[in-house]
Amino acid sequence: MDSPSNSPPNPNKALNVDSNQSRSLPYFLRSVQLKYVKLGNYYRMSNLLNLCLVPLLIAALLVHASKMIFEDFHRLYLHLQYNLVLVLASFLFLVFGSTVYLMARPRPIYLVDYACYLPPSHLKIRFCKFMEHLRLTGDFNESSLEFQEKILQRSGLGEETYIPESMHYIPIRRSMTAAREEAEQVMFGALDNLFANIHINIKDIGILVVNCSLFNPTPSLSSMIVSKYKLRGNIQSFNLGGMGCSAGVIAIDLARDLLRVHSNTYAIVVSTENMTQNGYFGNKKSMLITNCLFRVGCSVVLLSNKSSDKQRAKYKLLQIVRTHCGADDKAFKCVYQEQDDDGKTGVSLSKDLLAVAGGALKSNITTLGPLVLPLSEQLHFFLTLIRRKLLNAKIKPYIPNFKLAFHHFCIHAGGRAVIDELEKNLKLTREHVEPSRMTLHRFGNTSSSSIWYELAYIEAKMKVSKDDRIWQIAFGSGFKCNSAVWQALRNVKPSPKNPWEDSIDRYPVTTVN
């Protein structure tokens, strides 16, 4: 469980991104590395054959044919009539070339539908009750309790977030049985919603990817799903652990690659986190922040490579860009599960977390830019970069206008600070970051599933129109920054049992603590 928006362990400055420059998201576009611009252009040019060459050849043939007169066609007919071998060879060449092109072309990946888990109302936790439970555990000293209360008040969370059933008990039930119960409740709840909305043959699901960072039992979570729904015996099943809040995009990337290999099938991607055994019950302040931010949540996404599903699918996957900064020791250690001096396990957040997140984000969007930005923005950005890097010109950096590439933004709802800083750095409007802020307020940090609660918010507001592009961006331990870009295939309406259907009329809230 990790969040790039959390602050260092100082109760007087917690979540205050302006008090110390080293503890806020850096203005990352002031120093852009040229290699990431080149990488983005490489990704784009690698598909040039599929995108441009064949249409250009067809266009050239049509132009040439348009200049031919009747006598030219007659001579060509006579020539071919007496050269049967040439005709057959040409025909075989066209068949072979077409086959190679169709096989080499990446299969389009469609998002048929998705579902987010909405916990029952009795699992809601108000601030006062949450603090009372922490106090009654007897594990925290007064300083730690005050620290957590200050973090909670400044976190951006509202009074209607959810914690698992096990944490409503005193003493808290931290057993393996309770953790399994939480996992089953959220995963099966989301899957039941999805299957109720989309009628498919369970046996047609050929790929299953589950990601959960901190709870990895044996048998695995993916095996629990196979057992519950009696999925087929040759299913390609994967269970991703320890990959943090950005694992949802990683899981989508893995499912995409598998769908490009296995034809005519469905993939299910389940993203969740487990709280029952992963709270921190010690007094090291850098490990207390996660207690205040993380809440219950789960998303389930149904992907397809079937051309017949294009008509009913909501979105088409356009791009995924993944950035991993784990080679840098400071980045690797900034979100770290460990034991404190008393032997109590928790996730420690480094004071360098926001700076590391900013560096990862800078690399990610610099790679993504050439893939999504209009040509005019790319040229402006690239020429400014060349003048600054190669000619040492003292000019202000040009910040690409990502609002020209995307209509909607789903920024991981990890915490209040990073949402504020991304809004400022990318020059987004309050409307652009509204889904992230409201998801944080209503559901808290649900880890890798948060970007799907945000998309559900946008749909519930009836704002997704045909051809709109959505940018999902998430951060994770390691340290990672991952982006996914989707295109709406139609005017998208919220699916039944949308997690916002009982509260969307109350949002956006006018004030967020």
Short mmCIF file of C-alpha atoms in Angstrom, two decimals:
data_model
loop_
_atom_site.label_atom_id
_atom_site.label_comp_id
_atom_site.label_asym_id
_atom_site.label_seq_id
_atom_site.Cartn_x
_atom_site.Cartn_y
_atom_site.Cartn_z
CA MET A 1 0.00 0.00 0.00
CA ASP A 2 1.62 3.25 -1.07
CA SER A 3 0.74 6.75 -1.98
CA PRO A 4 2.90 9.49 -3.50
CA SER A 5 0.79 12.13 -1.86
CA ASN A 6 1.61 11.39 1.73
CA SER A 7 3.75 13.72 3.79
CA PRO A 8 6.78 13.10 6.00
CA PRO A 9 6.31 12.25 9.65
CA ASN A 10 5.98 15.76 11.02
CA PRO A 11 2.57 16.36 12.64
CA ASN A 12 2.88 20.14 12.31
CA LYS A 13 3.60 19.99 8.59
CA ALA A 14 1.77 16.84 7.53
CA LEU A 15 0.33 17.09 4.03
CA ASN A 16 1.52 20.71 3.73
CA VAL A 17 3.18 20.73 0.35
CA ASP A 18 4.15 24.42 0.44
CA SER A 19 6.07 24.46 3.73
CA ASN A 20 9.16 22.70 2.43
CA GLN A 21 10.22 22.53 -1.21
CA SER A 22 11.87 19.12 -0.77
CA ARG A 23 8.56 17.74 0.46
CA SER A 24 6.41 18.82 -2.44
CA LEU A 25 6.07 17.54 -5.97
CA PRO A 26 8.86 19.21 -7.98
CA TYR A 27 8.15 21.36 -11.00
CA PHE A 28 9.18 18.39 -13.10
CA LEU A 29 9.03 19.98 -16.54
CA ARG A 30 11.90 22.35 -15.76
CA SER A 31 14.38 19.55 -16.40
CA VAL A 32 13.27 17.11 -19.07
CA GLN A 33 15.57 14.31 -20.19
CA LEU A 34 15.81 14.04 -23.95
CA LYS A 35 16.04 10.24 -23.83
CA TYR A 36 12.39 9.96 -22.73
CA VAL A 37 11.27 12.15 -25.64
CA LYS A 38 13.23 9.83 -27.95
CA LEU A 39 11.68 6.78 -26.27
CA GLY A 40 8.17 8.08 -26.84
CA ASN A 41 8.94 8.76 -30.50
CA TYR A 42 10.44 5.27 -30.83
CA TYR A 43 7.20 3.71 -29.57
CA ARG A 44 5.26 5.72 -32.12
CA MET A 45 7.57 5.03 -35.06
CA SER A 46 7.65 1.29 -34.31
CA ASN A 47 4.05 1.11 -35.57
CA LEU A 48 4.70 3.22 -38.66
CA LEU A 49 4.46 0.24 -41.01
CA ASN A 50 1.03 -0.74 -39.75
CA LEU A 51 -0.23 2.82 -39.62
CA CYS A 52 1.13 4.37 -42.80
CA LEU A 53 2.88 2.09 -45.29
CA VAL A 54 -0.05 -0.03 -46.45
CA PRO A 55 -2.46 2.93 -46.84
CA LEU A 56 0.25 4.82 -48.76
CA LEU A 57 0.75 1.91 -51.16
CA ILE A 58 -2.98 1.63 -51.78
CA ALA A 59 -3.21 5.38 -52.37
CA ALA A 60 -0.30 5.26 -54.85
CA LEU A 61 -1.96 2.45 -56.80
CA LEU A 62 -5.26 4.33 -56.95
CA VAL A 63 -3.54 7.51 -58.17
CA HIS A 64 -1.70 5.55 -60.87
CA ALA A 65 -4.88 3.75 -61.94
CA SER A 66 -6.76 7.04 -62.20
CA LYS A 67 -4.30 8.22 -64.88
CA MET A 68 -4.75 5.15 -67.07
CA ILE A 69 -7.00 5.27 -70.14
CA PHE A 70 -9.06 2.47 -71.72
CA GLU A 71 -6.24 1.40 -74.07
CA ASP A 72 -3.90 1.02 -71.09
CA PHE A 73 -6.32 -1.32 -69.35
CA HIS A 74 -6.81 -3.30 -72.57
CA ARG A 75 -3.05 -3.76 -73.07
CA LEU A 76 -2.70 -4.80 -69.43
CA TYR A 77 -5.45 -7.40 -69.90
CA LEU A 78 -3.79 -8.84 -72.98
CA HIS A 79 -0.43 -8.92 -71.22
CA LEU A 80 -1.84 -10.79 -68.22
CA GLN A 81 -3.80 -13.16 -70.43
CA TYR A 82 -0.57 -14.54 -71.85
CA ASN A 83 1.36 -14.46 -68.55
CA LEU A 84 -0.64 -16.75 -66.29
CA VAL A 85 2.41 -17.53 -64.14
CA LEU A 86 2.91 -13.83 -63.42
CA VAL A 87 -0.75 -13.44 -62.47
CA LEU A 88 -0.64 -16.39 -60.07
CA ALA A 89 2.63 -15.18 -58.54
CA SER A 90 1.21 -11.70 -58.03
CA PHE A 91 -1.95 -13.08 -56.48
CA LEU A 92 0.02 -15.29 -54.07
CA PHE A 93 2.24 -12.36 -53.18
CA LEU A 94 -0.80 -10.22 -52.33
CA VAL A 95 -2.33 -13.01 -50.23
CA PHE A 96 0.95 -13.57 -48.39
CA GLY A 97 1.50 -9.86 -47.81
CA SER A 98 -2.04 -9.36 -46.55
CA THR A 99 -1.70 -12.32 -44.19
CA VAL A 100 1.58 -11.06 -42.77
CA TYR A 101 0.11 -7.58 -42.30
CA LEU A 102 -2.99 -8.87 -40.54
CA MET A 103 -0.96 -11.15 -38.27
CA ALA A 104 1.60 -8.45 -37.41
CA ARG A 105 -1.01 -5.79 -36.69
CA PRO A 106 -1.72 -5.50 -32.94
CA ARG A 107 -5.18 -6.73 -32.07
CA PRO A 108 -7.41 -3.94 -30.72
CA ILE A 109 -8.24 -4.42 -27.04
CA TYR A 110 -11.73 -3.45 -25.92
CA LEU A 111 -12.98 -2.68 -22.42
CA VAL A 112 -16.40 -4.27 -22.48
CA ASP A 113 -17.39 -3.17 -18.98
CA TYR A 114 -16.06 -2.87 -15.44
CA ALA A 115 -17.41 -2.81 -11.89
CA CYS A 116 -16.30 -1.30 -8.58
CA TYR A 117 -17.16 -2.76 -5.20
CA LEU A 118 -19.52 -0.72 -3.04
CA PRO A 119 -19.25 -1.92 0.59
CA PRO A 120 -22.39 -2.19 2.74
CA SER A 121 -23.27 0.91 4.75
CA HIS A 122 -22.42 -0.67 8.12
CA LEU A 123 -18.73 -0.66 7.14
CA LYS A 124 -18.59 3.15 7.00
CA ILE A 125 -16.22 4.73 9.50
CA ARG A 126 -16.53 8.29 10.78
CA PHE A 127 -13.44 10.15 11.98
CA CYS A 128 -14.49 10.11 15.62
CA LYS A 129 -15.18 6.36 15.59
CA PHE A 130 -11.92 5.67 13.76
CA MET A 131 -9.89 7.56 16.35
CA GLU A 132 -11.81 5.89 19.17
CA HIS A 133 -10.92 2.47 17.78
CA LEU A 134 -7.25 3.42 17.50
CA ARG A 135 -7.27 4.57 21.09
CA LEU A 136 -9.01 1.44 22.37
CA THR A 137 -6.43 -0.87 20.77
CA GLY A 138 -3.89 0.31 23.34
CA ASP A 139 -1.08 0.11 20.76
CA PHE A 140 -0.54 3.85 20.26
CA ASN A 141 0.92 6.49 22.56
CA GLU A 142 -0.66 9.91 22.80
CA SER A 143 1.76 11.50 20.35
CA SER A 144 0.94 8.89 17.69
CA LEU A 145 -2.79 9.36 18.20
CA GLU A 146 -2.48 13.13 17.79
CA PHE A 147 -0.37 12.65 14.68
CA GLN A 148 -2.90 10.32 13.06
CA GLU A 149 -5.78 12.65 13.89
CA LYS A 150 -3.99 15.57 12.20
CA ILE A 151 -3.21 13.47 9.14
CA LEU A 152 -6.83 12.32 8.98
CA GLN A 153 -8.20 15.86 9.21
CA ARG A 154 -5.93 17.10 6.40
CA SER A 155 -6.08 13.99 4.21
CA GLY A 156 -8.97 14.91 1.93
CA LEU A 157 -11.03 11.93 3.11
CA GLY A 158 -14.68 12.38 4.03
CA GLU A 159 -16.84 10.80 6.71
CA GLU A 160 -18.24 7.99 4.54
CA THR A 161 -15.21 5.86 3.70
CA TYR A 162 -15.14 2.16 4.54
CA ILE A 163 -12.94 -0.19 6.55
CA PRO A 164 -13.27 -3.99 6.56
CA GLU A 165 -15.53 -5.86 8.95
CA SER A 166 -12.53 -7.13 10.93
CA MET A 167 -11.47 -3.60 11.88
CA HIS A 168 -14.85 -2.75 13.39
CA TYR A 169 -14.13 -5.17 16.23
CA ILE A 170 -12.25 -4.45 19.45
CA PRO A 171 -9.77 -6.03 19.56
CA ILE A 172 -9.26 -5.93 15.79
CA ARG A 173 -9.44 -9.34 14.11
CA ARG A 174 -6.12 -9.71 12.29
CA SER A 175 -6.31 -13.41 11.52
CA MET A 176 -5.74 -15.09 8.17
CA THR A 177 -9.40 -16.14 8.21
CA ALA A 178 -10.55 -12.51 8.57
CA ALA A 179 -8.20 -11.40 5.78
CA ARG A 180 -9.57 -14.10 3.47
CA GLU A 181 -13.11 -13.01 4.32
CA GLU A 182 -12.27 -9.42 3.36
CA ALA A 183 -10.69 -10.55 0.07
CA GLU A 184 -13.66 -12.73 -0.82
CA GLN A 185 -16.17 -10.01 0.07
CA VAL A 186 -14.61 -7.32 -2.13
CA MET A 187 -13.52 -9.49 -5.08
CA PHE A 188 -16.66 -11.60 -5.32
CA GLY A 189 -18.84 -8.54 -4.73
CA ALA A 190 -17.27 -6.69 -7.67
CA LEU A 191 -17.29 -9.78 -9.90
CA ASP A 192 -20.95 -10.50 -9.15
CA ASN A 193 -21.80 -6.92 -10.17
CA LEU A 194 -19.87 -7.27 -13.42
CA PHE A 195 -21.41 -10.61 -14.37
CA ALA A 196 -24.89 -9.26 -13.58
CA ASN A 197 -24.32 -6.38 -16.02
CA ILE A 198 -22.56 -8.28 -18.82
CA HIS A 199 -23.85 -11.67 -19.88
CA ILE A 200 -20.96 -13.85 -21.01
CA ASN A 201 -20.20 -17.53 -20.83
CA ILE A 202 -17.86 -18.02 -17.89
CA LYS A 203 -15.97 -20.65 -19.87
CA ASP A 204 -15.06 -18.01 -22.47
CA ILE A 205 -12.81 -16.23 -19.94
CA GLY A 206 -9.31 -17.32 -20.92
CA ILE A 207 -7.19 -14.89 -18.87
CA LEU A 208 -7.35 -13.84 -15.22
CA VAL A 209 -5.01 -11.28 -13.65
CA VAL A 210 -5.34 -10.34 -9.96
CA ASN A 211 -3.21 -7.74 -8.22
CA CYS A 212 -3.01 -7.18 -4.45
CA SER A 213 0.20 -5.86 -2.93
CA LEU A 214 0.23 -6.95 0.69
CA PHE A 215 -1.99 -10.03 1.00
CA ASN A 216 -0.81 -13.05 -0.93
CA PRO A 217 -2.16 -16.26 0.61
CA THR A 218 -1.82 -19.84 -0.61
CA PRO A 219 -3.79 -20.80 -2.65
CA SER A 220 -3.60 -17.41 -4.36
CA LEU A 221 -6.35 -14.83 -4.75
CA SER A 222 -6.63 -15.76 -8.44
CA SER A 223 -7.16 -19.40 -7.43
CA MET A 224 -9.91 -18.31 -5.05
CA ILE A 225 -11.71 -16.73 -8.02
CA VAL A 226 -11.20 -19.78 -10.23
CA SER A 227 -12.64 -21.97 -7.47
CA LYS A 228 -15.61 -19.69 -6.77
CA TYR A 229 -16.75 -19.25 -10.39
CA LYS A 230 -15.55 -22.63 -11.72
CA LEU A 231 -13.44 -21.10 -14.48
CA ARG A 232 -12.01 -23.39 -17.11
CA GLY A 233 -9.01 -25.57 -16.38
CA ASN A 234 -6.64 -24.09 -18.97
CA ILE A 235 -7.18 -20.45 -17.93
CA GLN A 236 -4.09 -18.23 -18.00
CA SER A 237 -4.09 -17.16 -14.34
CA PHE A 238 -1.72 -14.64 -12.73
CA ASN A 239 -1.41 -13.17 -9.23
CA LEU A 240 0.63 -9.95 -8.87
CA GLY A 241 1.91 -8.95 -5.43
CA GLY A 242 4.02 -6.17 -3.91
CA MET A 243 3.57 -3.75 -6.82
CA GLY A 244 1.72 -0.95 -5.05
CA CYS A 245 -1.01 1.40 -6.15
CA SER A 246 0.05 1.41 -9.81
CA ALA A 247 -0.42 -2.35 -10.13
CA GLY A 248 -3.85 -1.89 -11.72
CA VAL A 249 -2.24 -0.44 -14.87
CA ILE A 250 0.44 -3.14 -14.79
CA ALA A 251 -2.28 -5.79 -14.66
CA ILE A 252 -4.04 -4.19 -17.64
CA ASP A 253 -0.73 -4.19 -19.52
CA LEU A 254 -0.18 -7.89 -18.81
CA ALA A 255 -3.73 -8.73 -19.89
CA ARG A 256 -3.27 -6.73 -23.10
CA ASP A 257 -0.11 -8.65 -24.02
CA LEU A 258 -1.84 -11.96 -23.34
CA LEU A 259 -4.87 -10.97 -25.41
CA ARG A 260 -2.59 -10.23 -28.34
CA VAL A 261 -1.33 -13.81 -28.18
CA HIS A 262 -4.51 -15.72 -27.33
CA SER A 263 -7.20 -14.94 -29.90
CA ASN A 264 -10.96 -14.77 -29.46
CA THR A 265 -11.07 -14.65 -25.67
CA TYR A 266 -11.85 -12.51 -22.62
CA ALA A 267 -9.57 -11.29 -19.83
CA ILE A 268 -10.62 -10.37 -16.31
CA VAL A 269 -8.45 -7.94 -14.32
CA VAL A 270 -9.10 -7.68 -10.57
CA SER A 271 -7.42 -4.87 -8.60
CA THR A 272 -7.68 -4.65 -4.82
CA GLU A 273 -5.84 -4.24 -1.53
CA ASN A 274 -6.34 -5.96 1.82
CA MET A 275 -6.39 -4.00 5.07
CA THR A 276 -7.12 -6.65 7.69
CA GLN A 277 -3.54 -7.76 8.31
CA ASN A 278 -1.78 -4.65 7.04
CA GLY A 279 -2.53 -1.86 9.46
CA TYR A 280 0.41 -0.55 11.49
CA PHE A 281 0.10 -0.75 15.27
CA GLY A 282 3.30 0.90 16.40
CA ASN A 283 4.51 4.44 17.04
CA LYS A 284 6.93 5.19 14.20
CA LYS A 285 5.37 8.21 12.54
CA SER A 286 6.59 7.50 9.00
CA MET A 287 4.61 4.24 9.16
CA LEU A 288 1.41 5.70 10.62
CA ILE A 289 0.22 7.66 7.58
CA THR A 290 -1.08 4.62 5.70
CA ASN A 291 -3.50 3.89 8.58
CA CYS A 292 -5.25 7.18 7.87
CA LEU A 293 -5.50 7.00 4.07
CA PHE A 294 -6.21 3.45 2.92
CA ARG A 295 -9.75 2.12 2.74
CA VAL A 296 -11.70 -0.84 1.32
CA GLY A 297 -12.10 -1.05 -2.46
CA CYS A 298 -11.91 -3.35 -5.50
CA SER A 299 -12.36 -3.04 -9.25
CA VAL A 300 -12.98 -5.69 -11.90
CA VAL A 301 -12.37 -5.00 -15.61
CA LEU A 302 -13.53 -7.16 -18.53
CA LEU A 303 -11.29 -6.92 -21.60
CA SER A 304 -11.85 -8.54 -24.99
CA ASN A 305 -10.00 -9.00 -28.27
CA LYS A 306 -13.14 -10.10 -30.13
CA SER A 307 -14.07 -7.81 -33.00
CA SER A 308 -17.73 -8.59 -32.33
CA ASP A 309 -17.44 -6.89 -28.91
CA LYS A 310 -16.62 -3.51 -30.41
CA GLN A 311 -20.32 -2.67 -30.69
CA ARG A 312 -21.06 -3.18 -27.01
CA ALA A 313 -17.70 -2.19 -25.50
CA LYS A 314 -17.26 1.08 -23.66
CA TYR A 315 -13.63 1.86 -24.46
CA LYS A 316 -10.70 0.92 -26.63
CA LEU A 317 -7.20 0.75 -25.14
CA LEU A 318 -4.86 3.12 -26.97
CA GLN A 319 -1.62 3.33 -24.99
CA ILE A 320 0.13 2.08 -21.87
CA VAL A 321 3.39 3.67 -20.74
CA ARG A 322 5.22 2.27 -17.72
CA THR A 323 8.09 3.95 -15.88
CA HIS A 324 10.18 2.14 -13.24
CA CYS A 325 12.72 4.05 -11.15
CA GLY A 326 13.80 1.11 -9.00
CA ALA A 327 17.42 1.35 -10.17
CA ASP A 328 17.75 4.43 -7.97
CA ASP A 329 18.19 3.46 -4.29
CA LYS A 330 16.30 6.49 -3.00
CA ALA A 331 13.33 5.70 -5.23
CA PHE A 332 13.42 2.02 -4.31
CA LYS A 333 13.35 2.78 -0.57
CA CYS A 334 10.80 5.62 -0.51
CA VAL A 335 7.85 3.24 0.07
CA TYR A 336 9.16 0.29 2.05
CA GLN A 337 7.52 -2.44 4.07
CA GLU A 338 9.57 -3.15 7.17
CA GLN A 339 9.53 -3.76 10.91
CA ASP A 340 10.07 -0.99 13.45
CA ASP A 341 12.35 -1.28 16.47
CA ASP A 342 9.59 -3.13 18.35
CA GLY A 343 9.17 -5.71 15.60
CA LYS A 344 5.84 -4.33 14.33
CA THR A 345 5.37 -4.45 10.56
CA GLY A 346 4.17 -1.54 8.46
CA VAL A 347 4.84 0.48 5.33
CA SER A 348 7.30 3.32 5.82
CA LEU A 349 7.00 6.47 3.70
CA SER A 350 10.20 8.42 3.07
CA LYS A 351 10.46 12.20 3.23
CA ASP A 352 11.66 12.01 -0.39
CA LEU A 353 8.43 10.42 -1.59
CA LEU A 354 6.95 13.40 -3.42
CA ALA A 355 10.28 14.29 -5.05
CA VAL A 356 10.67 10.70 -6.27
CA ALA A 357 7.07 10.69 -7.53
CA GLY A 358 7.74 13.90 -9.44
CA GLY A 359 10.78 12.41 -11.15
CA ALA A 360 8.87 9.28 -12.13
CA LEU A 361 5.97 11.35 -13.42
CA LYS A 362 8.31 13.56 -15.44
CA SER A 363 9.82 10.54 -17.18
CA ASN A 364 6.43 8.97 -17.78
CA ILE A 365 4.68 11.93 -19.36
CA THR A 366 7.75 12.83 -21.43
CA THR A 367 7.56 9.35 -22.95
CA LEU A 368 3.77 9.52 -23.29
CA GLY A 369 3.72 12.98 -24.88
CA PRO A 370 4.83 12.02 -28.42
CA LEU A 371 2.21 9.26 -28.44
CA VAL A 372 -0.79 11.42 -27.59
CA LEU A 373 -0.09 15.13 -28.07
CA PRO A 374 -1.08 16.99 -31.26
CA LEU A 375 1.81 17.57 -33.66
CA SER A 376 1.82 21.32 -32.98
CA GLU A 377 2.35 20.73 -29.24
CA GLN A 378 5.09 18.20 -29.91
CA LEU A 379 6.98 20.57 -32.21
CA HIS A 380 6.70 23.47 -29.77
CA PHE A 381 7.87 21.33 -26.87
CA PHE A 382 10.69 19.68 -28.84
CA LEU A 383 12.09 22.92 -30.27
CA THR A 384 12.05 24.54 -26.84
CA LEU A 385 13.81 21.52 -25.37
CA ILE A 386 16.50 21.59 -28.09
CA ARG A 387 17.14 25.29 -27.51
CA ARG A 388 17.45 24.75 -23.76
CA LYS A 389 19.53 21.56 -23.83
CA LEU A 390 21.76 21.98 -26.87
CA LEU A 391 21.98 25.74 -27.39
CA ASN A 392 21.90 26.64 -23.67
CA ALA A 393 19.27 29.26 -24.36
CA LYS A 394 17.90 30.85 -21.20
CA ILE A 395 14.22 30.52 -21.98
CA LYS A 396 11.33 29.22 -19.93
CA PRO A 397 10.44 25.56 -20.45
CA TYR A 398 7.33 24.92 -22.49
CA ILE A 399 4.73 22.85 -20.69
CA PRO A 400 2.72 20.79 -23.21
CA ASN A 401 -1.00 21.29 -22.98
CA PHE A 402 -2.21 17.80 -22.12
CA LYS A 403 -5.76 19.12 -22.12
CA LEU A 404 -5.49 19.03 -25.93
CA ALA A 405 -4.78 15.28 -25.79
CA PHE A 406 -7.22 14.18 -23.07
CA HIS A 407 -10.78 15.02 -22.17
CA HIS A 408 -10.76 13.35 -18.74
CA PHE A 409 -8.10 12.70 -16.11
CA CYS A 410 -8.09 9.86 -13.57
CA ILE A 411 -5.20 10.65 -11.21
CA HIS A 412 -4.66 8.01 -8.54
CA ALA A 413 -6.47 9.17 -5.41
CA GLY A 414 -3.49 8.52 -3.17
CA GLY A 415 -3.82 11.69 -1.14
CA ARG A 416 -4.60 15.34 -1.28
CA ALA A 417 -1.09 16.73 -1.87
CA VAL A 418 -0.24 14.97 -5.12
CA ILE A 419 -3.62 15.81 -6.66
CA ASP A 420 -3.08 19.48 -5.83
CA GLU A 421 0.45 19.43 -7.24
CA LEU A 422 -0.52 17.68 -10.46
CA GLU A 423 -3.29 20.19 -10.97
CA LYS A 424 -0.74 22.98 -10.66
CA ASN A 425 2.10 21.39 -12.66
CA LEU A 426 -0.04 20.26 -15.60
CA LYS A 427 -2.18 23.42 -15.46
CA LEU A 428 -5.36 21.41 -15.09
CA THR A 429 -8.67 22.91 -14.06
CA ARG A 430 -10.55 22.00 -10.89
CA GLU A 431 -13.02 20.13 -13.07
CA HIS A 432 -10.23 17.94 -14.45
CA VAL A 433 -9.12 16.82 -10.97
CA GLU A 434 -12.63 16.66 -9.54
CA PRO A 435 -12.98 12.88 -10.05
CA SER A 436 -9.77 12.26 -8.10
CA ARG A 437 -10.65 14.62 -5.25
CA MET A 438 -14.18 13.30 -4.91
CA THR A 439 -13.04 9.67 -5.03
CA LEU A 440 -10.55 10.38 -2.26
CA HIS A 441 -13.31 12.10 -0.26
CA ARG A 442 -15.94 9.38 -0.77
CA PHE A 443 -13.88 6.18 -0.80
CA GLY A 444 -10.40 7.11 0.45
CA ASN A 445 -7.25 5.65 -1.08
CA THR A 446 -8.41 2.29 -2.45
CA SER A 447 -4.93 1.61 -3.88
CA SER A 448 -4.82 0.19 -7.43
CA SER A 449 -8.59 0.33 -7.89
CA SER A 450 -8.93 4.09 -7.29
CA ILE A 451 -8.59 5.05 -10.98
CA TRP A 452 -11.69 2.96 -11.75
CA TYR A 453 -13.78 4.63 -9.04
CA GLU A 454 -12.73 7.91 -10.67
CA LEU A 455 -13.82 6.77 -14.13
CA ALA A 456 -17.11 5.59 -12.60
CA TYR A 457 -17.55 9.10 -11.17
CA ILE A 458 -17.07 10.66 -14.62
CA GLU A 459 -19.60 8.24 -16.11
CA ALA A 460 -22.09 8.89 -13.31
CA LYS A 461 -21.88 12.59 -14.17
CA MET A 462 -22.74 11.66 -17.80
CA LYS A 463 -19.63 13.36 -19.14
CA VAL A 464 -18.09 10.68 -21.38
CA SER A 465 -18.88 11.24 -25.05
CA LYS A 466 -17.89 9.21 -28.10
CA ASP A 467 -14.18 9.53 -29.00
CA ASP A 468 -13.30 11.16 -25.66
CA ARG A 469 -9.86 10.17 -24.39
CA ILE A 470 -9.25 9.26 -20.76
CA TRP A 471 -5.84 9.35 -19.07
CA GLN A 472 -5.40 7.07 -16.06
CA ILE A 473 -2.20 7.67 -14.13
CA ALA A 474 -1.06 5.85 -11.00
CA PHE A 475 1.98 5.69 -8.72
CA GLY A 476 3.35 2.66 -6.93
CA SER A 477 6.14 1.37 -4.73
CA GLY A 478 9.37 0.44 -6.40
CA PHE A 479 9.06 3.36 -7.46
CA LYS A 480 6.72 3.29 -10.47
CA CYS A 481 4.55 5.67 -12.47
CA ASN A 482 2.22 4.08 -15.03
CA SER A 483 -0.25 5.55 -17.54
CA ALA A 484 -3.13 4.05 -19.51
CA VAL A 485 -5.02 5.87 -22.27
CA TRP A 486 -8.55 4.85 -23.33
CA GLN A 487 -10.86 6.09 -26.08
CA ALA A 488 -14.64 6.03 -25.65
CA LEU A 489 -16.37 4.05 -28.41
CA ARG A 490 -19.75 5.65 -27.71
CA ASN A 491 -21.51 8.03 -25.35
CA VAL A 492 -20.91 6.08 -22.15
CA LYS A 493 -23.62 5.74 -19.54
CA PRO A 494 -22.95 4.39 -16.05
CA SER A 495 -23.50 0.67 -15.67
CA PRO A 496 -26.05 -0.63 -13.15
CA LYS A 497 -24.73 -0.67 -9.58
CA ASN A 498 -22.26 2.11 -10.31
CA PRO A 499 -20.57 2.82 -6.93
CA TRP A 500 -21.74 6.45 -7.11
CA GLU A 501 -25.39 5.82 -7.91
CA ASP A 502 -26.52 6.44 -4.32
CA SER A 503 -24.41 9.56 -3.76
CA ILE A 504 -23.60 11.26 -7.08
CA ASP A 505 -26.23 13.96 -6.54
CA ARG A 506 -24.26 15.15 -3.50
CA TYR A 507 -21.04 15.62 -5.46
CA PRO A 508 -18.91 17.54 -5.97
CA VAL A 509 -18.81 18.61 -2.35
CA THR A 510 -18.20 22.32 -1.94
CA THR A 511 -15.55 21.91 0.76
CA VAL A 512 -13.03 19.15 1.26
CA ASN A 513 -11.21 19.07 4.59
#
